[in-house]
PDB file of C-alpha atoms in Angstrom:
ATOM      1  CA  MET G  11      -7.657 -17.117   7.900  1.00  0.00           C
ATOM      2  CA  ALA G  12     -11.270 -18.253   8.277  1.00  0.00           C
ATOM      3  CA  LYS G  13     -12.526 -15.067   6.578  1.00  0.00           C
ATOM      4  CA  ILE G  14     -10.165 -15.580   3.655  1.00  0.00           C
ATOM      5  CA  ALA G  15     -11.180 -19.224   3.302  1.00  0.00           C
ATOM      6  CA  SER G  16     -14.871 -18.321   3.357  1.00  0.00           C
ATOM      7  CA  TYR G  17     -14.296 -15.561   0.804  1.00  0.00           C
ATOM      8  CA  LEU G  18     -12.433 -17.890  -1.561  1.00  0.00           C
ATOM      9  CA  LYS G  19     -15.052 -20.617  -1.182  1.00  0.00           C
ATOM     10  CA  LYS G  20     -17.851 -18.163  -2.062  1.00  0.00           C
ATOM     11  CA  HIS G  21     -15.996 -17.120  -5.199  1.00  0.00           C
ATOM     12  CA  THR G  22     -15.251 -20.733  -6.078  1.00  0.00           C
ATOM     13  CA  GLU G  23     -18.962 -21.470  -5.830  1.00  0.00           C
ATOM     14  CA  ALA G  24     -19.735 -18.441  -8.020  1.00  0.00           C
ATOM     15  CA  LEU G  25     -17.254 -19.734 -10.606  1.00  0.00           C
ATOM     16  CA  VAL G  26     -18.768 -23.223 -10.701  1.00  0.00           C
ATOM     17  CA  LYS G  27     -22.305 -21.834 -10.890  1.00  0.00           C
ATOM     18  CA  ASP G  28     -21.258 -19.391 -13.624  1.00  0.00           C
ATOM     19  CA  VAL G  29     -20.052 -22.284 -15.771  1.00  0.00           C
ATOM     20  CA  GLY G  30     -22.790 -24.666 -14.606  1.00  0.00           C
ATOM     21  CA  ILE G  31     -22.225 -27.757 -12.498  1.00  0.00           C
ATOM     22  CA  GLU G  32     -22.452 -30.293 -15.331  1.00  0.00           C
ATOM     23  CA  PRO G  33     -20.185 -28.348 -17.722  1.00  0.00           C
ATOM     24  CA  ALA G  34     -17.780 -27.679 -14.834  1.00  0.00           C
ATOM     25  CA  CYS G  35     -17.521 -31.425 -14.253  1.00  0.00           C
ATOM     26  CA  THR G  36     -16.772 -31.970 -17.942  1.00  0.00           C
ATOM     27  CA  VAL G  37     -14.188 -29.165 -18.113  1.00  0.00           C
ATOM     28  CA  THR G  38     -12.297 -30.197 -14.969  1.00  0.00           C
ATOM     29  CA  GLY G  39     -12.860 -33.951 -15.031  1.00  0.00           C
ATOM     30  CA  LYS G  40     -14.089 -33.756 -11.434  1.00  0.00           C
ATOM     31  CA  SER G  41     -17.351 -35.076 -10.018  1.00  0.00           C
ATOM     32  CA  LYS G  42     -20.199 -32.944  -8.706  1.00  0.00           C
ATOM     33  CA  ALA G  43     -19.380 -34.092  -5.191  1.00  0.00           C
ATOM     34  CA  THR G  44     -15.723 -33.107  -5.531  1.00  0.00           C
ATOM     35  CA  LEU G  45     -16.565 -29.684  -6.934  1.00  0.00           C
ATOM     36  CA  GLY G  46     -19.107 -29.192  -4.151  1.00  0.00           C
ATOM     37  CA  ARG G  47     -16.475 -29.964  -1.513  1.00  0.00           C
ATOM     38  CA  TYR G  48     -14.285 -27.157  -2.865  1.00  0.00           C
ATOM     39  CA  TYR G  49     -16.868 -24.534  -1.960  1.00  0.00           C
ATOM     40  CA  SER G  50     -18.568 -26.270   0.967  1.00  0.00           C
ATOM     41  CA  ASP G  51     -18.506 -24.273   4.202  1.00  0.00           C
ATOM     42  CA  SER G  52     -18.873 -27.352   6.419  1.00  0.00           C
ATOM     43  CA  ASP G  53     -16.095 -27.975   8.904  1.00  0.00           C
ATOM     44  CA  GLU G  54     -15.054 -31.265   7.345  1.00  0.00           C
ATOM     45  CA  HIS G  55     -14.235 -29.493   4.058  1.00  0.00           C
ATOM     46  CA  ALA G  56     -12.782 -26.303   5.564  1.00  0.00           C
ATOM     47  CA  ASP G  57      -9.278 -27.086   4.293  1.00  0.00           C
ATOM     48  CA  ARG G  58     -10.300 -28.206   0.788  1.00  0.00           C
ATOM     49  CA  PHE G  59      -9.826 -25.759  -2.065  1.00  0.00           C
ATOM     50  CA  MET G  60     -10.056 -26.112  -5.816  1.00  0.00           C
ATOM     51  CA  PRO G  61      -6.671 -26.803  -7.450  1.00  0.00           C
ATOM     52  CA  ILE G  62      -5.346 -23.874  -9.432  1.00  0.00           C
ATOM     53  CA  ASP G  63      -5.353 -25.803 -12.716  1.00  0.00           C
ATOM     54  CA  ALA G  64      -9.085 -26.492 -12.295  1.00  0.00           C
ATOM     55  CA  VAL G  65      -9.664 -22.794 -11.524  1.00  0.00           C
ATOM     56  CA  ALA G  66      -7.805 -21.852 -14.719  1.00  0.00           C
ATOM     57  CA  GLN G  67      -9.814 -24.349 -16.781  1.00  0.00           C
ATOM     58  CA  LEU G  68     -13.119 -23.047 -15.450  1.00  0.00           C
ATOM     59  CA  GLU G  69     -12.204 -19.375 -15.723  1.00  0.00           C
ATOM     60  CA  GLU G  70     -11.326 -19.935 -19.363  1.00  0.00           C
ATOM     61  CA  VAL G  71     -14.977 -20.781 -20.091  1.00  0.00           C
ATOM     62  CA  ALA G  72     -16.646 -18.623 -17.411  1.00  0.00           C
ATOM     63  CA  SER G  73     -18.056 -15.169 -18.034  1.00  0.00           C
ATOM     64  CA  TYR G  74     -15.811 -13.713 -15.316  1.00  0.00           C
ATOM     65  CA  PRO G  75     -12.631 -14.849 -13.495  1.00  0.00           C
ATOM     66  CA  HIS G  76     -14.288 -15.094 -10.065  1.00  0.00           C
ATOM     67  CA  VAL G  77     -11.450 -16.751  -8.127  1.00  0.00           C
ATOM     68  CA  THR G  78      -8.677 -14.740  -9.769  1.00  0.00           C
ATOM     69  CA  ALA G  79     -10.570 -11.527  -8.965  1.00  0.00           C
ATOM     70  CA  ALA G  80     -11.025 -12.658  -5.348  1.00  0.00           C
ATOM     71  CA  LEU G  81      -7.310 -13.429  -5.002  1.00  0.00           C
ATOM     72  CA  ALA G  82      -6.445 -10.046  -6.504  1.00  0.00           C
ATOM     73  CA  GLU G  83      -8.780  -8.268  -4.077  1.00  0.00           C
ATOM     74  CA  LEU G  84      -7.290 -10.129  -1.125  1.00  0.00           C
ATOM     75  CA  GLY G  85      -3.826  -9.072  -2.253  1.00  0.00           C
ATOM     76  CA  GLY G  86      -4.849  -5.452  -2.703  1.00  0.00           C
ATOM     77  CA  ILE G  87      -4.389  -5.697  -6.447  1.00  0.00           C
ATOM     78  CA  GLY G  88      -6.682  -3.989  -8.913  1.00  0.00           C
ATOM     79  CA  LEU G  89      -7.905  -6.252 -11.665  1.00  0.00           C
ATOM     80  CA  ASN G  90      -9.355  -4.988 -14.909  1.00  0.00           C
ATOM     81  CA  PHE G  91     -11.210  -7.731 -16.736  1.00  0.00           C
ATOM     82  CA  GLU G  92     -12.234  -7.153 -20.294  1.00  0.00           C
ATOM     83  CA  ARG G  93     -12.826  -9.903 -22.768  1.00  0.00           C
ATOM     84  CA  LYS G  94     -12.651  -8.206 -26.141  1.00  0.00           C
ATOM     85  CA  LEU G  95     -14.638 -10.000 -28.769  1.00  0.00           C
ATOM     86  CA  SER G  96     -13.998  -8.636 -32.223  1.00  0.00           C
ATOM     87  CA  ASN G  97     -14.696  -9.872 -35.705  1.00  0.00           C
ATOM     88  CA  SER G  98     -11.460  -8.413 -37.003  1.00  0.00           C
ATOM     89  CA  ASP G  99      -7.914  -7.766 -35.891  1.00  0.00           C
ATOM     90  CA  LYS G 100      -7.977  -4.324 -37.541  1.00  0.00           C
ATOM     91  CA  ARG G 101      -6.792  -1.608 -35.201  1.00  0.00           C
ATOM     92  CA  SER G 102      -8.719   1.609 -34.942  1.00  0.00           C
ATOM     93  CA  SER G 103      -7.423   4.954 -36.147  1.00  0.00           C
ATOM     94  CA  VAL G 104      -6.653   7.939 -33.949  1.00  0.00           C
ATOM     95  CA  ASN G 105      -9.773   9.662 -35.310  1.00  0.00           C
ATOM     96  CA  SER G 106     -12.026   6.796 -34.265  1.00  0.00           C
ATOM     97  CA  ASP G 107     -10.218   6.706 -30.899  1.00  0.00           C
ATOM     98  CA  VAL G 108     -11.036  10.397 -30.329  1.00  0.00           C
ATOM     99  CA  ILE G 109     -14.696   9.706 -31.114  1.00  0.00           C
ATOM    100  CA  ALA G 110     -14.723   6.663 -28.816  1.00  0.00           C
ATOM    101  CA  LEU G 111     -13.013   8.714 -26.112  1.00  0.00           C
ATOM    102  CA  SER G 112     -15.632  11.460 -26.246  1.00  0.00           C
ATOM    103  CA  GLN G 113     -18.467   8.903 -26.242  1.00  0.00           C
ATOM    104  CA  ARG G 114     -17.009   6.991 -23.308  1.00  0.00           C
ATOM    105  CA  PHE G 115     -16.405  10.219 -21.372  1.00  0.00           C
ATOM    106  CA  ALA G 116     -20.014  11.266 -22.016  1.00  0.00           C
ATOM    107  CA  MET G 117     -21.174   7.905 -20.656  1.00  0.00           C
ATOM    108  CA  LEU G 118     -19.033   8.368 -17.553  1.00  0.00           C
ATOM    109  CA  MET G 119     -20.466  11.846 -16.966  1.00  0.00           C
ATOM    110  CA  ALA G 120     -24.028  10.597 -17.458  1.00  0.00           C
ATOM    111  CA  GLU G 121     -23.414   7.805 -14.948  1.00  0.00           C
ATOM    112  CA  TYR G 122     -21.902  10.328 -12.520  1.00  0.00           C
ATOM    113  CA  GLN G 123     -24.849  12.715 -12.880  1.00  0.00           C
ATOM    114  CA  GLN G 124     -27.310   9.891 -12.275  1.00  0.00           C
ATOM    115  CA  SER G 125     -25.296   8.712  -9.256  1.00  0.00           C
ATOM    116  CA  MET G 126     -25.263  12.172  -7.694  1.00  0.00           C
ATOM    117  CA  GLU G 127     -29.017  12.817  -7.993  1.00  0.00           C
ATOM    118  CA  ASP G 128     -29.522  11.952  -4.322  1.00  0.00           C
ATOM    119  CA  GLY G 129     -26.312  13.687  -3.226  1.00  0.00           C
ATOM    120  CA  ARG G 130     -24.284  10.562  -2.543  1.00  0.00           C
ATOM    121  CA  ILE G 131     -22.728   7.687  -4.446  1.00  0.00           C
ATOM    122  CA  SER G 132     -23.875   4.226  -3.340  1.00  0.00           C
ATOM    123  CA  VAL G 133     -21.696   1.126  -3.553  1.00  0.00           C
ATOM    124  CA  ASN G 134     -23.448  -0.072  -6.724  1.00  0.00           C
ATOM    125  CA  GLU G 135     -23.157   3.376  -8.274  1.00  0.00           C
ATOM    126  CA  ALA G 136     -19.456   3.450  -7.414  1.00  0.00           C
ATOM    127  CA  LYS G 137     -19.028   0.062  -9.101  1.00  0.00           C
ATOM    128  CA  ARG G 138     -20.726   1.347 -12.254  1.00  0.00           C
ATOM    129  CA  LEU G 139     -18.546   4.475 -12.205  1.00  0.00           C
ATOM    130  CA  LEU G 140     -15.454   2.327 -11.760  1.00  0.00           C
ATOM    131  CA  LYS G 141     -16.457   0.189 -14.730  1.00  0.00           C
ATOM    132  CA  GLU G 142     -16.994   3.269 -16.901  1.00  0.00           C
ATOM    133  CA  THR G 143     -13.648   4.664 -15.758  1.00  0.00           C
ATOM    134  CA  SER G 144     -11.915   1.411 -16.664  1.00  0.00           C
ATOM    135  CA  LEU G 145     -13.538   1.428 -20.107  1.00  0.00           C
ATOM    136  CA  LEU G 146     -12.435   5.035 -20.595  1.00  0.00           C
ATOM    137  CA  GLN G 147      -8.925   4.014 -19.590  1.00  0.00           C
ATOM    138  CA  GLN G 148      -8.955   1.230 -22.193  1.00  0.00           C
ATOM    139  CA  VAL G 149      -9.887   3.733 -24.915  1.00  0.00           C
ATOM    140  CA  LEU G 150      -6.953   5.890 -23.814  1.00  0.00           C
ATOM    141  CA  VAL G 151      -4.597   2.906 -23.957  1.00  0.00           C
ATOM    142  CA  ASP G 152      -5.809   2.029 -27.453  1.00  0.00           C
ATOM    143  CA  MET G 153      -5.367   5.636 -28.490  1.00  0.00           C
ATOM    144  CA  LYS G 154      -1.844   5.717 -27.053  1.00  0.00           C
ATOM    145  CA  LEU G 155      -0.917   2.566 -28.969  1.00  0.00           C
ATOM    146  CA  ASN G 156      -2.279   4.015 -32.201  1.00  0.00           C
ATOM    147  CA  LEU G 157      -0.383   7.268 -31.676  1.00  0.00           C
ATOM    148  CA  GLU G 158       2.820   5.323 -31.013  1.00  0.00           C
ATOM    149  CA  ASP G 159       2.257   3.337 -34.225  1.00  0.00           C
ATOM    150  CA  GLU G 160       1.723   6.519 -36.225  1.00  0.00           C
ATOM    151  CA  SER G 161       4.793   8.215 -34.753  1.00  0.00           C
ATOM    152  CA  GLY G 162       6.980   5.193 -35.500  1.00  0.00           C
ATOM    153  CA  ASN G 163       7.809   4.392 -31.851  1.00  0.00           C
TER     154      ASN G 163
END
């Protein structure tokens, strides 16, 4: 349990620091001291964790859902985070999906080639490959949705 608690506290700290301590106080309505207790590794705060509503509020404004990702990892769940920012709600066409698919696949292969230059894939290289694979998967999902729309399903 101590490992899990330490892991969650590290990710809670990453979340607060991602948002910034002052903005995190404003978003959650909690003081700096209270937020600090949530990720403190001192024995007196070992059983204190950030309430889930505060986590949700912070993750809404953070660049990454640090605590949610940590909980997913602890549960053996894969989490694919992608915050799509688009200026329009227009969906792409199958033709543009095919182009995006070939471009994304080329990027994956380039990353793979670079990773294999020394004959092995490091942890950081594996993370980059996983990210490229996830982005390729998203293109395939978009393409599938467009094909279903065109086929009337």
